Tab-separated table of C-alpha atoms in Angstrom:
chain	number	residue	atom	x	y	z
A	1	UNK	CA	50.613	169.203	217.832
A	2	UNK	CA	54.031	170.673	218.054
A	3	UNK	CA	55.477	168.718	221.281
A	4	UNK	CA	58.874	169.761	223.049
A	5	UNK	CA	61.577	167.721	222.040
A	6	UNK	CA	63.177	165.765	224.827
A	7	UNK	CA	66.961	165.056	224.622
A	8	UNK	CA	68.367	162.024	226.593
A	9	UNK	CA	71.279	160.914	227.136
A	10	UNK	CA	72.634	157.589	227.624
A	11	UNK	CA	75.968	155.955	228.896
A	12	UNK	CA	76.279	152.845	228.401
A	13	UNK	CA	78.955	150.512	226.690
A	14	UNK	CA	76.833	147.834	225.262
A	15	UNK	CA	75.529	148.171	222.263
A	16	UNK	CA	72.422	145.500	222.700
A	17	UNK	CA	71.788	147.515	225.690
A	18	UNK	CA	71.331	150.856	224.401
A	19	UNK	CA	69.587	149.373	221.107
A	20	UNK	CA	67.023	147.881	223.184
A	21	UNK	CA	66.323	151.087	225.808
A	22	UNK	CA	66.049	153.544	222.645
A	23	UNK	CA	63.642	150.941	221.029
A	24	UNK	CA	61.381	150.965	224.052
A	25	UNK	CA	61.479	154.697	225.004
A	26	UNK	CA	60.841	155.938	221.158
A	27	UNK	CA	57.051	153.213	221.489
A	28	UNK	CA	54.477	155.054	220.952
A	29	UNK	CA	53.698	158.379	221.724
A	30	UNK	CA	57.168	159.040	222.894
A	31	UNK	CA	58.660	159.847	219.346
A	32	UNK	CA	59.199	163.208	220.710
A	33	UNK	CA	62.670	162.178	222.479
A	34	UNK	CA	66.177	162.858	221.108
A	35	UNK	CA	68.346	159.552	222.266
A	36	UNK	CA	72.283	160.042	222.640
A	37	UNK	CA	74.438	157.375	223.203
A	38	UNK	CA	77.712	157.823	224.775
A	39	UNK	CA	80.381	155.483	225.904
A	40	UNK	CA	81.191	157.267	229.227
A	41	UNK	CA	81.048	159.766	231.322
A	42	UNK	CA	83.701	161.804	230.354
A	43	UNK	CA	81.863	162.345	226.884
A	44	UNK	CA	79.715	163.868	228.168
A	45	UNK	CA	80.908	166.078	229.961
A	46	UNK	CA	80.528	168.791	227.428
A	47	UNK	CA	77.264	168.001	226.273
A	48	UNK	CA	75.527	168.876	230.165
A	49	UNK	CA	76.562	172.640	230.073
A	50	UNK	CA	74.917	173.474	227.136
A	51	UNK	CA	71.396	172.941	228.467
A	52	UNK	CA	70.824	170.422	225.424
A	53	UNK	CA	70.334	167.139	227.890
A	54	UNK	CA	67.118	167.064	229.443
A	55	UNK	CA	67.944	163.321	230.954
A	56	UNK	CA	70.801	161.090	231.134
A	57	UNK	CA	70.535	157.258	232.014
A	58	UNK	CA	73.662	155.605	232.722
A	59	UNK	CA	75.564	152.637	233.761
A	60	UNK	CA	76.647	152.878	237.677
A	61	UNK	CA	79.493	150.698	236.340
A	62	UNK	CA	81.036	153.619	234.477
A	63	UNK	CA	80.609	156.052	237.735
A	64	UNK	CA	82.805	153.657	239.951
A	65	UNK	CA	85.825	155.559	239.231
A	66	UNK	CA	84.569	158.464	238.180
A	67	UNK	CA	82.405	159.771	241.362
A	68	UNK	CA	84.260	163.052	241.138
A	69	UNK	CA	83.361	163.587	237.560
A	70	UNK	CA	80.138	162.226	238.140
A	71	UNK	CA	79.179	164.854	241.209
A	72	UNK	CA	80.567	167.841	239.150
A	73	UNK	CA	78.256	166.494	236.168
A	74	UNK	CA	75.443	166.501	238.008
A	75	UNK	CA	76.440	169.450	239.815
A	76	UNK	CA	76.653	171.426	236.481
A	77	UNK	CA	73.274	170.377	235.440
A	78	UNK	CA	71.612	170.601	238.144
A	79	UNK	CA	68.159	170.211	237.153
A	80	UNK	CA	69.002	167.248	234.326
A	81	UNK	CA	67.744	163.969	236.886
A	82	UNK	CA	70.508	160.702	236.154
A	83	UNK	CA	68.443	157.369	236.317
A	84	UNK	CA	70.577	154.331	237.380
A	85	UNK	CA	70.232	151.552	234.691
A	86	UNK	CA	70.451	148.657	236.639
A	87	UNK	CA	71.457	145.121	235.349
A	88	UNK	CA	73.581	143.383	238.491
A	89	UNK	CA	74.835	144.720	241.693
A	90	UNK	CA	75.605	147.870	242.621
A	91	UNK	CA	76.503	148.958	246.337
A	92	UNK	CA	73.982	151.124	247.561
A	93	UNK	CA	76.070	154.318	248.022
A	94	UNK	CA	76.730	154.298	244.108
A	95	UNK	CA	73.189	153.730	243.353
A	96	UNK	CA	72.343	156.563	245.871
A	97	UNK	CA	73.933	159.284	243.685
A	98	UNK	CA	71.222	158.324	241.228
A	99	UNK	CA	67.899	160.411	241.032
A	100	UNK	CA	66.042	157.455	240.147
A	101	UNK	CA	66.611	154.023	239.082
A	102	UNK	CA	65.170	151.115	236.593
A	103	UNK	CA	65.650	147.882	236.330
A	104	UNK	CA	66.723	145.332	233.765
A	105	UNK	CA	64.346	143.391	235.284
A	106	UNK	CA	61.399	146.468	234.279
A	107	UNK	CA	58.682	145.956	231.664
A	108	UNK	CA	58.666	148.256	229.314
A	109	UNK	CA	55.302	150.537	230.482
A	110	UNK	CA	57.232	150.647	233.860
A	111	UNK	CA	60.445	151.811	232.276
A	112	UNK	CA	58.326	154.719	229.966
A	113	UNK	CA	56.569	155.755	232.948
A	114	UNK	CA	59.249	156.274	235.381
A	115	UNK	CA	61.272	158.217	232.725
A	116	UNK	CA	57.817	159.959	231.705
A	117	UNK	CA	57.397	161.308	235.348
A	118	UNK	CA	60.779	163.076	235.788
A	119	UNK	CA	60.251	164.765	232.495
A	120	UNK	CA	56.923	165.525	232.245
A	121	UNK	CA	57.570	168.712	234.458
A	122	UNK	CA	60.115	169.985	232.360
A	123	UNK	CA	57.792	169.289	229.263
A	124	UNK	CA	55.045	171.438	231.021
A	125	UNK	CA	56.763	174.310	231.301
A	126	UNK	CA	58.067	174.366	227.407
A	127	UNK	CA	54.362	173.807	226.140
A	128	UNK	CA	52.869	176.439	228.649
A	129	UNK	CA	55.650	179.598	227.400
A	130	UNK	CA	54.734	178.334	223.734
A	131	UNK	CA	51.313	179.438	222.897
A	132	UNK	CA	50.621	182.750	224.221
A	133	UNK	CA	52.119	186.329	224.228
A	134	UNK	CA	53.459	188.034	226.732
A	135	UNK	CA	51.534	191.471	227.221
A	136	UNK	CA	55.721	192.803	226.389
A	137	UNK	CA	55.824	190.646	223.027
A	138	UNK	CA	51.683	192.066	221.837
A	139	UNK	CA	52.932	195.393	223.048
A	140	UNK	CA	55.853	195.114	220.393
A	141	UNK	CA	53.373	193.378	218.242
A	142	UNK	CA	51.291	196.377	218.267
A	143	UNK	CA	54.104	198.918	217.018
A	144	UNK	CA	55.321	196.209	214.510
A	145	UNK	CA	52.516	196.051	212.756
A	146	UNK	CA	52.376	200.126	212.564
A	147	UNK	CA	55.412	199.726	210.386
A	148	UNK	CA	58.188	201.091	212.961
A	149	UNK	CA	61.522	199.909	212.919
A	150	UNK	CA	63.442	198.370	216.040
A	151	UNK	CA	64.602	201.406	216.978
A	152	UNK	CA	61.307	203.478	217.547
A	153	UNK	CA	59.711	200.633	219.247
A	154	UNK	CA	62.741	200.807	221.963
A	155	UNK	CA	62.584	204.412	221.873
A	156	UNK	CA	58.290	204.421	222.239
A	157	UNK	CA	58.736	201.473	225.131
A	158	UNK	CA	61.826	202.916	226.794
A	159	UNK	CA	63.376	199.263	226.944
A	160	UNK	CA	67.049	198.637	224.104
A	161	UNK	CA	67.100	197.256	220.685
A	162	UNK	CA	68.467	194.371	221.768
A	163	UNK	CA	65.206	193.515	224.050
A	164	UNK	CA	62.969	194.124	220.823
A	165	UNK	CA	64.598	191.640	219.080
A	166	UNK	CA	64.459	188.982	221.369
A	167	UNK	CA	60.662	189.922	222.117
A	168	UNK	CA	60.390	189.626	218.128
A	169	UNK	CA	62.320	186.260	217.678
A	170	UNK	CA	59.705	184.662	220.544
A	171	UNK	CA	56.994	186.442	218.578
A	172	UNK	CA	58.045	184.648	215.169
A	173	UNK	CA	58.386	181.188	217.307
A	174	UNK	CA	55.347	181.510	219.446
A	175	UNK	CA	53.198	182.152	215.918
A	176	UNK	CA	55.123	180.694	213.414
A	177	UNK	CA	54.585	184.409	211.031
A	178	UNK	CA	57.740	186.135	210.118
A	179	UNK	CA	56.820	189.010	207.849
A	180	UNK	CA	54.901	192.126	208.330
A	181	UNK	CA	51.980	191.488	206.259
A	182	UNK	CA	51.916	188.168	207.618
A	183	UNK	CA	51.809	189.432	211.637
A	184	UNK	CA	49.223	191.829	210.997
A	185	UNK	CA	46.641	189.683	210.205
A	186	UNK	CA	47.520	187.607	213.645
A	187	UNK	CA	47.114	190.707	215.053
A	188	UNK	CA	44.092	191.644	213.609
A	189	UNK	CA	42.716	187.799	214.025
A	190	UNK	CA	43.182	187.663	217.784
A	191	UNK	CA	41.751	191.402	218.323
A	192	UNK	CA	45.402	192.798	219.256
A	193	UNK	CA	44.839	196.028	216.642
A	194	UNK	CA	41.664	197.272	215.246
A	195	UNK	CA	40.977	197.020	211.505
A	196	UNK	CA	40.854	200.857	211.845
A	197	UNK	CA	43.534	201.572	213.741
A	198	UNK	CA	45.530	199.624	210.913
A	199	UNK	CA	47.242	202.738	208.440
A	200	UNK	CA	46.752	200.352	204.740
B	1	UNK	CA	55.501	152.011	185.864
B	2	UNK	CA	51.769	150.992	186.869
B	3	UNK	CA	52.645	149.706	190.230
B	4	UNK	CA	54.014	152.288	191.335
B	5	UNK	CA	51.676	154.729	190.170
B	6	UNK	CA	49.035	152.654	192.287
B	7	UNK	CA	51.882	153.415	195.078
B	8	UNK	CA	51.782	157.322	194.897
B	9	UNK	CA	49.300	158.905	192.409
B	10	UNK	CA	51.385	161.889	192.963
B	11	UNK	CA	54.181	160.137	190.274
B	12	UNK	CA	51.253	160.851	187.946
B	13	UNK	CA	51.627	164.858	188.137
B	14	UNK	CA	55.056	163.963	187.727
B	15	UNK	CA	55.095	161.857	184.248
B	16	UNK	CA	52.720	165.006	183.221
B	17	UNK	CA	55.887	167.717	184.370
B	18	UNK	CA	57.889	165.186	182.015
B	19	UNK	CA	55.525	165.203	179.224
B	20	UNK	CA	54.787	161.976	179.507
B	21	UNK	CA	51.536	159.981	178.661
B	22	UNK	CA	49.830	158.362	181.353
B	23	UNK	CA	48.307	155.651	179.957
B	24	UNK	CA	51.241	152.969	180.840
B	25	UNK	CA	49.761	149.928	179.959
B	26	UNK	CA	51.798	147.326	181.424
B	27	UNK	CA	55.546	148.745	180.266
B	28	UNK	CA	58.640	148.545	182.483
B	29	UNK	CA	59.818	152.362	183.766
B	30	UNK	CA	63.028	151.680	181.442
B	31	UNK	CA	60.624	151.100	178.582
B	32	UNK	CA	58.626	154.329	179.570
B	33	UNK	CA	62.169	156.716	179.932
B	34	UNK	CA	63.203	155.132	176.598
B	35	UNK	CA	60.297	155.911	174.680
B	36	UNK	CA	60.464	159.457	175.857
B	37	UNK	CA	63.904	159.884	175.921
B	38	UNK	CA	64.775	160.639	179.302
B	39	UNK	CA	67.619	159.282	181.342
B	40	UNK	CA	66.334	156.510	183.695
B	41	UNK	CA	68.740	158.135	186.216
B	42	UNK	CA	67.170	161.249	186.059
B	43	UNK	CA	63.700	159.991	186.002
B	44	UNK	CA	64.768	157.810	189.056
B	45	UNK	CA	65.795	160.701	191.156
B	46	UNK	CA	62.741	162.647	190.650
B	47	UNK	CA	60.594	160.001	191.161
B	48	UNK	CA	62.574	159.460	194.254
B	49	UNK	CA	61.778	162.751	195.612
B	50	UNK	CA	57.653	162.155	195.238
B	51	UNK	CA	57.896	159.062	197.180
B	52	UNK	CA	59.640	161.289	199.920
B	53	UNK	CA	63.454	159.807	199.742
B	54	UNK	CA	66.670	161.752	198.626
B	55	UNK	CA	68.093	161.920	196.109
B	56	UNK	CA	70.224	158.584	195.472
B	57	UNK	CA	73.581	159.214	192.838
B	58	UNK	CA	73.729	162.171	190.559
B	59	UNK	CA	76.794	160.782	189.060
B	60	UNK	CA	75.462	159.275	185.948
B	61	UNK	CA	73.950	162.434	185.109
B	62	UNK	CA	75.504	164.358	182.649
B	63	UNK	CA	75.258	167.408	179.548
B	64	UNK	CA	72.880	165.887	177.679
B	65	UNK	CA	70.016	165.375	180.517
B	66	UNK	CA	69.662	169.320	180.733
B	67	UNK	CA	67.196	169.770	178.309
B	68	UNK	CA	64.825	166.802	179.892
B	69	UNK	CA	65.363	168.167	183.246
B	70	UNK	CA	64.238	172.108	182.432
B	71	UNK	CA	61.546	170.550	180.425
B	72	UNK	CA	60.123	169.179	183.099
B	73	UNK	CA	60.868	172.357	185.610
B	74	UNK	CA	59.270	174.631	182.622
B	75	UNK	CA	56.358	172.043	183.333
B	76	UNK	CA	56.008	172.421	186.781
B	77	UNK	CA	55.864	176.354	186.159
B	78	UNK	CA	53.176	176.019	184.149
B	79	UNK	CA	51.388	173.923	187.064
B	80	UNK	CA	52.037	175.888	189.453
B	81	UNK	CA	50.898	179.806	187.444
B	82	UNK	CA	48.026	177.964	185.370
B	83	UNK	CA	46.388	175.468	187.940
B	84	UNK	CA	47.458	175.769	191.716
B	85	UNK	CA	47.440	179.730	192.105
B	86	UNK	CA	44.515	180.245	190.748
B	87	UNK	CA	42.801	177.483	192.217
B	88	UNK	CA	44.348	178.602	196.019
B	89	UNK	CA	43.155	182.451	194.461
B	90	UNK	CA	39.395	180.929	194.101
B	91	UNK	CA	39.132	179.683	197.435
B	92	UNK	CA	40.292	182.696	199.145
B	93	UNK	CA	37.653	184.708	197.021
B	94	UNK	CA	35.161	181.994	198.115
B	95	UNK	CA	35.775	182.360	201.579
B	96	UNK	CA	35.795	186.039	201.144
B	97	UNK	CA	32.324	185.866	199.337
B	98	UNK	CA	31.237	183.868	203.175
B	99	UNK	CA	33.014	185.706	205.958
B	100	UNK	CA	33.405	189.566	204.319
B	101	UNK	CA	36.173	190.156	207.135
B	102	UNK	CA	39.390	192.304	206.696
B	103	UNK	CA	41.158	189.360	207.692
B	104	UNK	CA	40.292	187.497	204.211
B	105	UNK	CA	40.848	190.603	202.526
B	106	UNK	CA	44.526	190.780	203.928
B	107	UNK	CA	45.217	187.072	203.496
B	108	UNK	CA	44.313	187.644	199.767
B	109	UNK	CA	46.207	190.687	199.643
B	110	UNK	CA	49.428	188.661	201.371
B	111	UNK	CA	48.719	186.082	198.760
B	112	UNK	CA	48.678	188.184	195.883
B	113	UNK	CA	52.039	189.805	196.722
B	114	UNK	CA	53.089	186.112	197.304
B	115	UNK	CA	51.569	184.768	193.808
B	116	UNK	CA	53.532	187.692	192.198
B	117	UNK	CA	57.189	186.760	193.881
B	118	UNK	CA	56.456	183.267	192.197
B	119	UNK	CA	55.975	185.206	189.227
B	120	UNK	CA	58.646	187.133	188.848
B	121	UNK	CA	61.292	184.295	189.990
B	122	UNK	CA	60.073	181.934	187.834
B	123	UNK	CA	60.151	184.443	184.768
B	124	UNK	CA	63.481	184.957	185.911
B	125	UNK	CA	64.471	180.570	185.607
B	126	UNK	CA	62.526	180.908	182.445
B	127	UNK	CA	64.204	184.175	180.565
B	128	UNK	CA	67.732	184.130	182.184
B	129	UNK	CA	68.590	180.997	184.141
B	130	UNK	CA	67.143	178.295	181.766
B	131	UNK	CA	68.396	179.873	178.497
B	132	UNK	CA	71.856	179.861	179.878
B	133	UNK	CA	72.208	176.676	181.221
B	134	UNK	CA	70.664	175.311	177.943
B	135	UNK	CA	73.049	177.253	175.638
B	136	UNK	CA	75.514	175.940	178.049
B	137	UNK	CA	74.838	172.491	177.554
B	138	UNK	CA	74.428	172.585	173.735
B	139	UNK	CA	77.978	174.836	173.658
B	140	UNK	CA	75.963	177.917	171.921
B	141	UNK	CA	77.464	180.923	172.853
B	142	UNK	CA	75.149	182.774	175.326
B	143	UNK	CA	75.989	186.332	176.454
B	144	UNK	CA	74.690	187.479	179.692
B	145	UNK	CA	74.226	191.053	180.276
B	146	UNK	CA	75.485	192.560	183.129
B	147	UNK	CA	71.586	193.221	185.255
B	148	UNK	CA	70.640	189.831	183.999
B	149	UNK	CA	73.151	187.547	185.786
B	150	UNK	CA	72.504	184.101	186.721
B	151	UNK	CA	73.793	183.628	190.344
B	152	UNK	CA	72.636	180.248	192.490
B	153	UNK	CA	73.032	182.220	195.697
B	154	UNK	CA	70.257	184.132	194.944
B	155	UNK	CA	68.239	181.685	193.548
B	156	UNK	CA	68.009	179.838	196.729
B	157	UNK	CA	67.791	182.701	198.769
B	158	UNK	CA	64.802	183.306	196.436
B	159	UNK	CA	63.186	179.440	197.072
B	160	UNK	CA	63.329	179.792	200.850
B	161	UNK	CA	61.614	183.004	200.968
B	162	UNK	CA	59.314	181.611	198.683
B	163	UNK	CA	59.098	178.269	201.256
B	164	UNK	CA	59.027	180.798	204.123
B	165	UNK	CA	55.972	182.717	203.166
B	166	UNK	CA	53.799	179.807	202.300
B	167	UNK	CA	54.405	178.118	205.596
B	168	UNK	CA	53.110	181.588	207.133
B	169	UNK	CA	49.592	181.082	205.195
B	170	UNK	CA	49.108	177.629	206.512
B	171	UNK	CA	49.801	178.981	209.975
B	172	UNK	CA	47.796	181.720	210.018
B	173	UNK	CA	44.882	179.458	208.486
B	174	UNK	CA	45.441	176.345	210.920
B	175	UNK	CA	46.115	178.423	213.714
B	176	UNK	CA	45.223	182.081	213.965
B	177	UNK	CA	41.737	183.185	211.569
B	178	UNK	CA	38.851	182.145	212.926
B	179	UNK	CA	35.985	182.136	210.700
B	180	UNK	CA	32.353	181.186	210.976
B	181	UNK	CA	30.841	179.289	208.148
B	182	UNK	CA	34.018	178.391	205.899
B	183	UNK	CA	32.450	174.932	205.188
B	184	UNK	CA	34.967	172.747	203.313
B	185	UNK	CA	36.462	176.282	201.601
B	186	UNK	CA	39.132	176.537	204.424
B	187	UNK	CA	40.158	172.714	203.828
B	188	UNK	CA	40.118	172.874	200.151
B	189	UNK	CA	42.368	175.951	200.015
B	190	UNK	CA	44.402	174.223	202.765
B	191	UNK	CA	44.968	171.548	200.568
B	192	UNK	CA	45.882	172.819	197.807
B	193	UNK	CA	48.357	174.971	199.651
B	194	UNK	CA	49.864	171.743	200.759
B	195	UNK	CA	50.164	170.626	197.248
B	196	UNK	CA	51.457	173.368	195.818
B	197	UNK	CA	53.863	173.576	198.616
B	198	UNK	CA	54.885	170.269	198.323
B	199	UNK	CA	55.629	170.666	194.089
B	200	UNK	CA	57.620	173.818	194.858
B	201	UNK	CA	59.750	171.763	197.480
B	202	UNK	CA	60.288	168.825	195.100
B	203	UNK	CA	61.118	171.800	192.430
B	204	UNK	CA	63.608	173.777	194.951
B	205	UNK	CA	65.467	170.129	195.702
B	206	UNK	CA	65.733	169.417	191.546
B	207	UNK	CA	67.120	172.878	191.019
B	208	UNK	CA	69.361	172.378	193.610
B	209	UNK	CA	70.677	169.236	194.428
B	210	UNK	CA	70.565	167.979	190.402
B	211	UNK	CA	70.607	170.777	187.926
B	212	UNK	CA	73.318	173.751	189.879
B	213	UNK	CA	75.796	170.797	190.334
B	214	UNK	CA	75.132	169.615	186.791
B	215	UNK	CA	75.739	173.136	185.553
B	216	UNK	CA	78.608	173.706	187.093
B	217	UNK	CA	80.200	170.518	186.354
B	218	UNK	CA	79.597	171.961	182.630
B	219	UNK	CA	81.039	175.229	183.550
B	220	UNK	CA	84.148	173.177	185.065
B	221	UNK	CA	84.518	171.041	181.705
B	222	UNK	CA	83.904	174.458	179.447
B	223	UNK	CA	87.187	176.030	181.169
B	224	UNK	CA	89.625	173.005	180.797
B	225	UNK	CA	88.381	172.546	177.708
């Protein structure tokens, strides 16, 4: 149910433009992606680092000048693909710095899919991390439920605070439970303590 | 009035939290507020709310709309303590009376301990906050004691644990307890979970978002005055 939000990005100055892209990626069964829109390149430039763009289509007119910017950008983020959105010509070593391109020209399946397949690994790899516990986070589980605080769980697992409390905070997301009472019947649901071990 | 009741038959637990009578016959909603006496503006927002918008303009609002609006939040207390918790309480017994597993036994414990937070905070609205803000509004003189303050910072702090611990139930029932033979039991107390969750929400925004500001416009007034 709960599906990965995907942020994209794009550059481009015209407003009918961008109106129409959005409209076509947000059809169907792609409401899950954030659109941006941004008027060049230089806005968003401080967007990439942040790890908050998962995409980013742009204009190859606004890269003309800007190669420089445009190589550290993608230098920065260097797993965020660019896709070339193409609407008259472009000389090929511009459109080369592109991971992928589509056409004004596309319909709008073809347009989905090709954005589809550069995400869809990235998407994979959210979902997978989301369900499951690590054996670390039902170890911490386990003590949590006993009633000990942070600091005799780091003390019992020889690992710091501050490692409990991230292992708790992706315990809280993975299973949506935040208090005590709450986690131990997870725990006791998916077999992780005995009803007897558990001290009422 | 009837239209829109055809709309969202939720609007109907609504007129109910305002003391209103359902039977609209054909009037208008302006007839309906001015038969009962409640500011159109008000009545507006709220119903706003149950057909999932925001809340429009607040501005219109003023002193003499407290008393309608903690009429109707006294209402929804009684809703939610007389009706939905024991009806969510039943179900959980049911399901108990199926699957005799420890798991039930703690969800009914954690719901318990939840049922009796609701309590207690909204004794508190009724026996400190709603007394004040009504004294307020009618410029009686109202002393607070010291221990029984009214503070909105810890009256939302108090709704979103109370938001909080709800959504945990639904997860641990949609997600996490696996039970044989649960029949419709397990949908039943879903829903009404949903519905109770979805009042409280409505009630959290209306405390909020209409009657705080409203109070402390008073306040404001009270101290140039």
């Amino acid at each position: 149910m709960d599906k990965c939000r995907i942020n994209i990005a794009v550059i481009e100055p015209s407003a009918i433009i961008y109106e129409g892209l959005s409209n076509i990626l947000l059809q169907e069964g792609c409401s899950h992606y954030n659109i941006y829109h941004f008027d060049n390149i230089e806005e968003i430039s401080c967007e990439i680092p942040t790890g908050k763009i998962d995409l980013v289509i742009a204009n190859p007119a606004l890269i003309k000048g800007n190669i420089k910017t445009f190589n550290s950008q993608k230098r920065t983020g260097n797993s965020v693909p660019w896709v070339a959105l193409i609407y008259s010509f472009f000389e090929k070593e511009i459109v080369d710095l592109f991971d992928t391109v589509i056409q004004i020209t596309d319909s709008p399946e073809a347009i989905t899919r090709t954005i589809h397949n550069l995400i869809s690994l990235k998407c994979q790899c959210k979902t997978e991390s989301r369900e499951q516990l690590t054996p670390r986070e039902t170890d911490v589980l386990k003590h949590l439920v006993q009633g000990m605080s942070n600091k005799e769980i780091a003390d019992q697992l020889n690992i710091s605070i501050h490692t409990v409390v991230s292992h708790r905070k992706n315990i809280v997301q993975k299973t949506g439970i935040k208090s005590q009472s709450g986690l131990t019947i997870y725990a006791i649901s998916n077999n992780i303590i005995n009803i007897e071990d558990y001290q009422e | 009035m009837l239209d829109l009741i055809f709309e969202n038959p939720s609007l109907l637990l609504m007129m109910e939290h305002f003391d209103m009578n359902i039977v609209v016959r054909n009037k208008t909603v302006e007839q309906i507020c001015n038969e009962n006496q409640i500011n159109q503006q008000v009545f507006i927002n709220v119903a706003n709310l149950y057909n999932g918008f925001n809340i429009a303009n607040t501005k219109d609002i003023d002193r003499s709309d407290t008393e309608s609006i903690i009429l109707f939040l006294k209402n929804s207390h009684r809703y939610y303590l007389d009706e939905k918790i024991p009806e969510i309480h039943d179900c959980i017994n049911g399901l108990y009376a199926k699957n005799n597993i420890p798991e039930i036994r703690l969800v009914g414990r954690f719901f318990d301990e939840y049922s009796q937070e609701v309590k207690e905070h909204l004794n508190y609205e009724d026996v400190v906050a709603f007394p004040y803000f009504s004294a307020l509004a009618n410029n009686r003189e109202h002393y607070d004691s010291e221990d029984k303050k009214f503070s909105a910072e810890e009256y939302r702090e108090h709704h979103t644990d109370i938001e909080t611990k709800l959504g945990e139930l639904k997860n641990l029932l949609l997600k996490h307890i696996p039970l044989k033979q649960d029949g419709s039991l397990r949908r039943k107390l879903l829903t009404s979970l949903f519905e109770l969750e979805y009042d409280l929400t409505i009630h959290s925004v209306i405390e909020e978002s209409i009657l705080i500001p409203l109070i402390k416009k008073i306040e404001k007034q009270k101290k140039i005055g």
